[in-house]
């Protein structure tokens, strides 16, 4: 399941200028914005009646497009302030926008462009197919038995270490799972104690079926309902009130992604086409656009971060590890006095409150920005590491 919109722009998430440095290029890796839930088969998980969505399953909502416009406008103003762009429309050589084939990713990219570059004719490129674009498709490529053995073991180790009993019990209490159609027909009735089965096939996403996949689909429905602005009584039938419970719920989504894309050897295989695409942009400064925008899914963000070796991080005022509409922003800066280039990476995202209430962003109400660090690219007190160190990391992955 892909819930991330990948959006790559060489960009520094700007809250403040960087004295003495010049921004040269921005690459943003972003998740799509708010969408309708992924599953259209949730009625099998409970005898309770699920709320109806006006938006087609998996599609970007109107509110998602609006929120994407807010963060796009904020980013555009920051880019102007740093001198990467100006008030004129960027040329096709200055910006590249590339989205996965799913409606939610394409429409997120269009919403970003429409707001960031008003009245400009900027093309959102996406392959003309109903299938997943191979660049964004987080599937297993290595077809050797040895790799399968290693990959399955890595996923099993993470599953075995999983302690989600409280989260599973919370979902069970809300949906009364023992009286569900799944329990009656598949003999999966105990979310806390029943086993999960690992799915590991070439040209398929690494996946898990069992209690984890079931509660993940339920948690996704509740989280999207929260962001979309559903009335409290229409979210989990009014049974999700406490912040602690929402954190338990988000732990399900987080751990599902970590099990599937959190081991280094598996993530490097899954993300290889995307990493290669990004590296080509990073390695070819003279021909690459100032701004590259790739639009994908949370699975893209998670696999790329694991592949590159991002250190553990926390995102304040958010429940998710890869928030809806959140953007991983790679920035190439020039230290002209020092005669070198530097890398800075920020995670830029809207808070739960900003998403739920749909509040416009401004200098008084900015998105959150968290400095990120990659293993082997040591950052200084301002969040910069040497560009050459970053290149060495990318070269090892090639």
Tab-separated table of C-alpha atoms in Angstrom:
chain	number	residue	atom	x	y	z
A	1	UNK	CA	0.000	0.000	0.000
A	2	UNK	CA	1.358	3.352	-0.932
A	3	UNK	CA	0.385	6.329	1.025
A	4	UNK	CA	3.020	8.793	0.252
A	5	UNK	CA	3.363	11.399	-2.302
A	6	UNK	CA	6.877	11.856	-3.419
A	7	UNK	CA	7.804	15.309	-4.266
A	8	UNK	CA	11.396	16.204	-4.932
A	9	UNK	CA	12.658	19.688	-5.115
A	10	UNK	CA	16.093	20.872	-4.185
A	11	UNK	CA	14.775	23.213	-1.547
A	12	UNK	CA	15.560	24.480	1.924
A	13	UNK	CA	12.505	24.607	4.059
A	14	UNK	CA	12.617	28.025	4.859
A	15	UNK	CA	11.952	29.669	7.961
A	16	UNK	CA	15.107	31.719	8.081
A	17	UNK	CA	17.797	32.676	5.606
A	18	UNK	CA	21.264	31.137	5.854
A	19	UNK	CA	23.770	33.915	6.365
A	20	UNK	CA	26.886	33.571	4.213
A	21	UNK	CA	25.492	30.744	2.065
A	22	UNK	CA	23.640	30.746	-1.257
A	23	UNK	CA	20.892	28.279	-2.099
A	24	UNK	CA	21.692	26.603	-5.429
A	25	UNK	CA	19.237	23.736	-5.787
A	26	UNK	CA	16.284	22.132	-3.984
A	27	UNK	CA	14.945	18.606	-4.125
A	28	UNK	CA	11.777	17.722	-2.206
A	29	UNK	CA	10.629	14.218	-1.511
A	30	UNK	CA	7.016	14.524	-0.436
A	31	UNK	CA	3.988	12.462	0.373
A	32	UNK	CA	0.646	13.234	-1.262
A	33	UNK	CA	-1.850	15.196	0.781
A	34	UNK	CA	-5.130	14.048	2.381
A	35	UNK	CA	-6.850	11.217	0.523
A	36	UNK	CA	-9.832	8.982	1.078
A	37	UNK	CA	-8.893	5.741	2.916
A	38	UNK	CA	-7.069	3.041	0.977
A	39	UNK	CA	-9.379	0.143	1.751
A	40	UNK	CA	-12.937	-0.213	0.427
A	41	UNK	CA	-13.420	-3.521	2.265
A	42	UNK	CA	-13.416	-2.371	5.879
A	43	UNK	CA	-16.973	-3.543	6.480
A	44	UNK	CA	-15.490	-7.013	6.892
A	45	UNK	CA	-13.608	-5.833	9.999
A	46	UNK	CA	-16.680	-4.951	12.081
A	47	UNK	CA	-20.457	-5.161	12.244
A	48	UNK	CA	-20.565	-1.414	12.900
A	49	UNK	CA	-21.499	0.897	10.022
A	50	UNK	CA	-18.563	2.881	8.645
A	51	UNK	CA	-19.009	6.606	7.836
A	52	UNK	CA	-19.304	7.422	4.130
A	53	UNK	CA	-16.698	9.477	2.284
A	54	UNK	CA	-17.674	11.840	-0.519
A	55	UNK	CA	-14.322	11.239	-2.242
A	56	UNK	CA	-13.587	8.058	-4.197
A	57	UNK	CA	-11.425	5.533	-2.360
A	58	UNK	CA	-7.659	6.399	-2.434
A	59	UNK	CA	-8.278	9.739	-4.211
A	60	UNK	CA	-7.035	13.151	-3.070
A	61	UNK	CA	-9.795	15.126	-1.355
A	62	UNK	CA	-10.681	18.752	-2.066
A	63	UNK	CA	-9.343	19.645	1.378
A	64	UNK	CA	-6.113	17.796	0.570
A	65	UNK	CA	-5.668	19.945	-2.537
A	66	UNK	CA	-6.385	23.085	-0.505
A	67	UNK	CA	-3.828	22.178	2.173
A	68	UNK	CA	-1.246	21.347	-0.482
A	69	UNK	CA	-1.800	24.797	-1.913
A	70	UNK	CA	-1.111	26.350	1.484
A	71	UNK	CA	2.232	24.632	1.964
A	72	UNK	CA	3.178	25.198	-1.699
A	73	UNK	CA	2.596	28.927	-1.383
A	74	UNK	CA	4.677	29.030	1.794
A	75	UNK	CA	7.544	27.165	0.130
A	76	UNK	CA	7.416	29.371	-2.961
A	77	UNK	CA	7.718	32.508	-0.831
A	78	UNK	CA	10.707	31.011	0.934
A	79	UNK	CA	12.387	30.122	-2.362
A	80	UNK	CA	11.917	33.697	-3.557
A	81	UNK	CA	13.379	35.036	-0.343
A	82	UNK	CA	16.460	32.844	-0.813
A	83	UNK	CA	16.795	33.945	-4.449
A	84	UNK	CA	16.364	30.532	-6.040
A	85	UNK	CA	13.322	31.763	-7.983
A	86	UNK	CA	11.711	35.132	-8.611
A	87	UNK	CA	8.222	36.431	-9.370
A	88	UNK	CA	8.362	35.375	-13.014
A	89	UNK	CA	7.249	31.964	-14.213
A	90	UNK	CA	10.091	29.409	-14.075
A	91	UNK	CA	11.183	27.913	-17.382
A	92	UNK	CA	11.010	24.210	-18.154
A	93	UNK	CA	14.762	24.049	-17.569
A	94	UNK	CA	14.413	25.501	-14.074
A	95	UNK	CA	11.723	23.234	-12.640
A	96	UNK	CA	10.764	19.604	-13.045
A	97	UNK	CA	7.574	18.133	-11.594
A	98	UNK	CA	7.176	14.373	-11.750
A	99	UNK	CA	4.359	12.433	-10.079
A	100	UNK	CA	3.525	8.786	-9.715
A	101	UNK	CA	0.582	7.510	-11.746
A	102	UNK	CA	-1.954	7.456	-8.890
A	103	UNK	CA	-4.685	10.107	-8.834
A	104	UNK	CA	-3.681	11.315	-5.365
A	105	UNK	CA	-0.066	11.917	-6.368
A	106	UNK	CA	-0.845	13.601	-9.692
A	107	UNK	CA	-3.476	15.865	-8.140
A	108	UNK	CA	-1.207	16.761	-5.230
A	109	UNK	CA	1.501	17.836	-7.668
A	110	UNK	CA	-1.010	19.890	-9.657
A	111	UNK	CA	-2.278	21.571	-6.486
A	112	UNK	CA	1.274	22.453	-5.493
A	113	UNK	CA	2.133	23.923	-8.876
A	114	UNK	CA	-1.150	25.836	-9.136
A	115	UNK	CA	-0.543	27.618	-5.841
A	116	UNK	CA	3.250	28.012	-5.900
A	117	UNK	CA	3.390	29.274	-9.488
A	118	UNK	CA	0.087	31.017	-10.109
A	119	UNK	CA	-0.887	31.562	-13.759
A	120	UNK	CA	2.227	29.714	-14.953
A	121	UNK	CA	2.123	26.933	-17.509
A	122	UNK	CA	4.085	24.230	-15.683
A	123	UNK	CA	3.744	20.620	-16.777
A	124	UNK	CA	3.216	17.874	-14.213
A	125	UNK	CA	4.809	14.829	-15.781
A	126	UNK	CA	3.334	11.402	-15.079
A	127	UNK	CA	3.465	8.233	-17.123
A	128	UNK	CA	0.319	7.477	-19.103
A	129	UNK	CA	-0.554	4.153	-17.540
A	130	UNK	CA	-2.798	2.703	-14.842
A	131	UNK	CA	0.142	0.715	-13.502
A	132	UNK	CA	2.562	1.991	-10.898
A	133	UNK	CA	5.506	3.952	-12.271
A	134	UNK	CA	8.619	1.762	-11.738
A	135	UNK	CA	10.485	4.748	-10.271
A	136	UNK	CA	7.946	4.994	-7.451
A	137	UNK	CA	6.874	1.380	-7.162
A	138	UNK	CA	8.343	0.020	-3.866
A	139	UNK	CA	8.590	-3.580	-4.992
A	140	UNK	CA	11.217	-6.284	-4.546
A	141	UNK	CA	13.669	-6.469	-7.471
A	142	UNK	CA	16.308	-8.998	-6.387
A	143	UNK	CA	15.064	-12.455	-7.403
A	144	UNK	CA	17.718	-14.606	-5.723
A	145	UNK	CA	16.849	-17.147	-3.044
A	146	UNK	CA	19.604	-15.735	-0.855
A	147	UNK	CA	18.092	-12.252	-0.910
A	148	UNK	CA	14.627	-13.626	-0.155
A	149	UNK	CA	15.994	-15.490	2.854
A	150	UNK	CA	17.735	-12.349	4.149
A	151	UNK	CA	14.717	-10.131	3.477
A	152	UNK	CA	12.203	-12.433	5.132
A	153	UNK	CA	14.473	-12.849	8.145
A	154	UNK	CA	14.830	-9.068	8.483
A	155	UNK	CA	11.060	-8.592	8.386
A	156	UNK	CA	10.493	-11.488	10.803
A	157	UNK	CA	13.010	-10.073	13.274
A	158	UNK	CA	11.137	-6.765	13.301
A	159	UNK	CA	7.789	-8.549	13.628
A	160	UNK	CA	9.070	-10.648	16.526
A	161	UNK	CA	10.306	-7.519	18.291
A	162	UNK	CA	6.955	-5.787	17.825
A	163	UNK	CA	5.050	-4.974	21.004
A	164	UNK	CA	1.735	-3.552	19.876
A	165	UNK	CA	-0.616	-5.277	22.290
A	166	UNK	CA	-2.044	-2.024	23.647
A	167	UNK	CA	-2.625	-0.647	20.139
A	168	UNK	CA	-4.203	-3.895	18.937
A	169	UNK	CA	-6.397	-4.037	22.040
A	170	UNK	CA	-7.531	-0.454	21.419
A	171	UNK	CA	-8.618	-1.274	17.850
A	172	UNK	CA	-10.284	-4.496	19.036
A	173	UNK	CA	-12.254	-2.575	21.645
A	174	UNK	CA	-13.408	0.003	19.075
A	175	UNK	CA	-14.483	-2.374	16.275
A	176	UNK	CA	-15.438	-5.513	18.276
A	177	UNK	CA	-13.358	-7.620	15.911
A	178	UNK	CA	-14.439	-11.009	17.248
A	179	UNK	CA	-17.858	-10.399	15.689
A	180	UNK	CA	-16.445	-9.410	12.280
A	181	UNK	CA	-16.852	-11.174	8.950
A	182	UNK	CA	-13.076	-11.747	8.833
A	183	UNK	CA	-13.260	-13.631	12.109
A	184	UNK	CA	-16.203	-15.720	10.894
A	185	UNK	CA	-14.663	-16.623	7.521
A	186	UNK	CA	-10.862	-16.532	7.971
A	187	UNK	CA	-10.460	-17.621	11.602
A	188	UNK	CA	-8.452	-14.494	12.411
A	189	UNK	CA	-10.262	-13.421	15.576
A	190	UNK	CA	-7.624	-12.404	18.118
A	191	UNK	CA	-5.821	-9.265	16.999
A	192	UNK	CA	-3.416	-9.434	19.932
A	193	UNK	CA	-2.315	-13.058	19.671
A	194	UNK	CA	-2.976	-14.332	16.129
A	195	UNK	CA	0.006	-14.607	13.768
A	196	UNK	CA	1.050	-12.310	10.933
A	197	UNK	CA	2.223	-13.838	7.649
A	198	UNK	CA	5.058	-12.268	5.657
A	199	UNK	CA	4.490	-11.779	1.930
A	200	UNK	CA	7.777	-11.585	0.023
A	201	UNK	CA	7.553	-11.973	-3.762
A	202	UNK	CA	9.574	-10.454	-6.604
A	203	UNK	CA	7.788	-7.517	-8.295
A	204	UNK	CA	5.488	-7.160	-5.286
A	205	UNK	CA	5.741	-4.902	-2.251
A	206	UNK	CA	7.121	-6.539	0.876
A	207	UNK	CA	4.018	-6.968	2.983
A	208	UNK	CA	2.361	-8.589	5.971
A	209	UNK	CA	-1.085	-10.151	6.209
A	210	UNK	CA	-2.803	-10.752	9.516
A	211	UNK	CA	-3.639	-8.603	12.544
A	212	UNK	CA	-1.081	-5.928	11.594
A	213	UNK	CA	-2.471	-5.360	8.089
A	214	UNK	CA	-6.045	-5.355	9.419
A	215	UNK	CA	-5.445	-2.808	12.170
A	216	UNK	CA	-3.298	-0.722	9.798
A	217	UNK	CA	-6.247	-0.331	7.408
A	218	UNK	CA	-8.516	0.623	10.300
A	219	UNK	CA	-5.984	3.105	11.703
A	220	UNK	CA	-5.563	4.654	8.251
A	221	UNK	CA	-9.337	5.249	8.030
A	222	UNK	CA	-9.393	6.954	11.433
A	223	UNK	CA	-6.349	9.146	10.723
A	224	UNK	CA	-7.651	10.307	7.339
A	225	UNK	CA	-11.031	11.072	8.954
A	226	UNK	CA	-9.257	13.184	11.576
A	227	UNK	CA	-7.326	15.158	8.943
A	228	UNK	CA	-10.343	15.557	6.675
A	229	UNK	CA	-12.228	17.204	9.536
A	230	UNK	CA	-14.911	14.619	10.297
A	231	UNK	CA	-17.008	15.380	13.380
A	232	UNK	CA	-15.606	13.765	16.526
A	233	UNK	CA	-18.581	11.416	16.816
A	234	UNK	CA	-17.950	10.184	13.261
A	235	UNK	CA	-14.342	9.211	13.968
A	236	UNK	CA	-14.155	5.695	15.439
A	237	UNK	CA	-17.810	6.126	16.498
A	238	UNK	CA	-16.705	8.757	19.028
A	239	UNK	CA	-14.384	6.333	20.838
A	240	UNK	CA	-11.078	8.081	20.035
A	241	UNK	CA	-10.681	11.107	22.253
A	242	UNK	CA	-7.399	10.956	24.160
A	243	UNK	CA	-4.055	11.982	22.642
A	244	UNK	CA	-2.545	8.794	24.075
A	245	UNK	CA	-4.979	6.704	22.029
A	246	UNK	CA	-4.126	8.598	18.839
A	247	UNK	CA	-0.440	7.938	19.461
A	248	UNK	CA	-1.148	4.227	19.898
A	249	UNK	CA	-3.050	4.329	16.627
A	250	UNK	CA	-0.241	6.075	14.766
A	251	UNK	CA	2.242	3.541	16.159
A	252	UNK	CA	0.419	0.913	14.096
A	253	UNK	CA	0.998	2.827	10.859
A	254	UNK	CA	4.594	3.599	11.842
A	255	UNK	CA	5.489	0.002	12.694
A	256	UNK	CA	3.802	-1.360	9.586
A	257	UNK	CA	6.069	0.811	7.460
A	258	UNK	CA	9.182	0.013	9.514
A	259	UNK	CA	8.602	-3.746	9.221
A	260	UNK	CA	8.147	-3.474	5.451
A	261	UNK	CA	10.733	-0.819	4.595
A	262	UNK	CA	12.852	-0.350	7.723
A	263	UNK	CA	15.639	-2.861	7.129
A	264	UNK	CA	18.582	-1.458	5.203
A	265	UNK	CA	19.168	-4.336	2.777
A	266	UNK	CA	15.484	-4.533	1.817
A	267	UNK	CA	14.987	-0.765	1.547
A	268	UNK	CA	18.029	-0.401	-0.726
A	269	UNK	CA	16.547	-2.932	-3.144
A	270	UNK	CA	13.025	-1.507	-3.040
A	271	UNK	CA	14.106	2.135	-3.397
A	272	UNK	CA	16.850	1.531	-5.966
A	273	UNK	CA	15.045	3.081	-8.989
A	274	UNK	CA	14.061	6.146	-7.004
A	275	UNK	CA	17.498	6.595	-5.436
A	276	UNK	CA	19.041	6.290	-8.895
A	277	UNK	CA	16.685	8.966	-10.230
A	278	UNK	CA	17.525	11.291	-7.349
A	279	UNK	CA	21.256	10.648	-7.628
A	280	UNK	CA	21.200	11.550	-11.313
A	281	UNK	CA	19.826	14.951	-10.346
A	282	UNK	CA	22.357	15.416	-7.560
A	283	UNK	CA	25.316	14.337	-9.704
A	284	UNK	CA	24.493	16.557	-12.699
A	285	UNK	CA	24.308	20.022	-11.244
A	286	UNK	CA	24.833	21.898	-14.517
A	287	UNK	CA	21.996	20.188	-16.391
A	288	UNK	CA	19.613	19.575	-13.471
A	289	UNK	CA	16.765	21.994	-12.742
A	290	UNK	CA	16.947	24.325	-9.771
A	291	UNK	CA	13.792	22.720	-8.525
A	292	UNK	CA	12.788	19.079	-8.964
A	293	UNK	CA	9.474	17.893	-7.650
A	294	UNK	CA	8.759	14.166	-7.345
A	295	UNK	CA	5.377	13.061	-6.039
A	296	UNK	CA	4.980	9.648	-4.422
A	297	UNK	CA	3.990	7.843	-1.204
A	298	UNK	CA	5.002	7.190	2.411
A	299	UNK	CA	6.578	3.929	1.318
A	300	UNK	CA	8.886	5.969	-0.941
A	301	UNK	CA	9.866	8.284	1.895
A	302	UNK	CA	10.455	5.464	4.337
A	303	UNK	CA	12.509	3.324	1.955
A	304	UNK	CA	14.619	6.291	0.811
A	305	UNK	CA	15.320	7.416	4.371
A	306	UNK	CA	16.329	3.885	5.385
A	307	UNK	CA	18.500	3.467	2.257
A	308	UNK	CA	20.366	6.724	2.825
A	309	UNK	CA	20.831	6.025	6.527
A	310	UNK	CA	18.835	8.812	8.148
A	311	UNK	CA	19.267	8.931	11.903
A	312	UNK	CA	16.204	8.525	14.176
A	313	UNK	CA	14.022	11.617	14.370
A	314	UNK	CA	10.848	12.932	15.955
A	315	UNK	CA	8.287	15.286	14.415
A	316	UNK	CA	6.649	17.486	17.078
A	317	UNK	CA	2.875	17.999	16.969
A	318	UNK	CA	2.388	15.078	14.596
A	319	UNK	CA	1.260	11.501	15.166
A	320	UNK	CA	2.779	9.984	12.023
A	321	UNK	CA	6.414	9.298	11.122
A	322	UNK	CA	5.768	10.388	7.521
A	323	UNK	CA	2.873	12.855	7.824
A	324	UNK	CA	0.330	13.313	5.084
A	325	UNK	CA	1.603	16.047	2.746
A	326	UNK	CA	4.983	16.091	4.522
A	327	UNK	CA	8.127	16.860	2.570
A	328	UNK	CA	11.701	15.728	2.912
A	329	UNK	CA	13.648	18.690	1.558
A	330	UNK	CA	17.189	18.268	0.224
A	331	UNK	CA	19.025	21.578	-0.193
A	332	UNK	CA	22.319	22.274	-1.935
A	333	UNK	CA	23.970	25.403	-0.595
A	334	UNK	CA	27.138	27.141	-1.735
A	335	UNK	CA	29.643	28.296	0.858
A	336	UNK	CA	31.428	30.583	-1.574
A	337	UNK	CA	33.849	31.892	1.010
A	338	UNK	CA	34.867	28.347	1.919
A	339	UNK	CA	34.836	27.185	-1.699
A	340	UNK	CA	32.566	24.209	-1.062
A	341	UNK	CA	28.985	22.998	-1.334
A	342	UNK	CA	26.917	21.903	1.635
A	343	UNK	CA	23.854	19.726	2.150
A	344	UNK	CA	20.961	20.515	4.441
A	345	UNK	CA	17.880	18.329	4.815
A	346	UNK	CA	14.674	19.349	6.579
A	347	UNK	CA	11.419	17.523	7.139
A	348	UNK	CA	8.682	20.099	6.503
A	349	UNK	CA	5.116	19.234	7.426
A	350	UNK	CA	1.801	20.505	8.729
A	351	UNK	CA	0.813	19.724	12.310
A	352	UNK	CA	-2.220	17.631	13.213
A	353	UNK	CA	-4.038	20.806	14.240
A	354	UNK	CA	-3.131	22.620	10.986
A	355	UNK	CA	-4.363	19.654	8.952
A	356	UNK	CA	-7.581	19.090	10.874
A	357	UNK	CA	-8.577	22.760	11.002
A	358	UNK	CA	-7.370	23.544	7.484
A	359	UNK	CA	-5.583	26.715	8.553
A	360	UNK	CA	-3.611	28.741	5.980
A	361	UNK	CA	0.155	28.910	6.537
A	362	UNK	CA	2.066	32.135	7.087
A	363	UNK	CA	5.040	33.523	8.979
A	364	UNK	CA	2.736	33.665	12.025
A	365	UNK	CA	1.482	30.110	11.417
A	366	UNK	CA	4.333	28.306	9.614
A	367	UNK	CA	4.632	24.607	8.920
A	368	UNK	CA	6.958	22.675	11.209
A	369	UNK	CA	10.543	22.114	10.061
A	370	UNK	CA	12.857	19.528	11.621
A	371	UNK	CA	16.577	19.282	10.762
A	372	UNK	CA	17.518	15.776	9.606
A	373	UNK	CA	20.873	13.994	9.711
A	374	UNK	CA	22.268	11.194	7.559
A	375	UNK	CA	24.747	8.687	8.981
A	376	UNK	CA	28.167	9.470	7.501
A	377	UNK	CA	27.274	13.114	6.737
A	378	UNK	CA	27.904	14.815	10.066
A	379	UNK	CA	26.021	18.071	10.505
A	380	UNK	CA	27.289	21.200	12.209
A	381	UNK	CA	25.336	23.372	14.640
A	382	UNK	CA	23.436	24.931	11.716
A	383	UNK	CA	22.357	21.573	10.264
A	384	UNK	CA	24.806	21.479	7.319
A	385	UNK	CA	27.067	18.637	6.242
A	386	UNK	CA	29.596	18.440	3.428
A	387	UNK	CA	28.073	17.844	0.004
A	388	UNK	CA	31.012	15.623	-0.920
A	389	UNK	CA	30.189	13.334	2.023
A	390	UNK	CA	26.614	13.052	0.757
A	391	UNK	CA	27.874	12.195	-2.724
A	392	UNK	CA	30.000	9.384	-1.249
A	393	UNK	CA	26.887	7.911	0.373
A	394	UNK	CA	24.943	8.048	-2.894
A	395	UNK	CA	27.859	6.537	-4.840
A	396	UNK	CA	27.940	3.519	-2.529
A	397	UNK	CA	24.254	2.889	-3.267
A	398	UNK	CA	24.689	3.070	-7.046
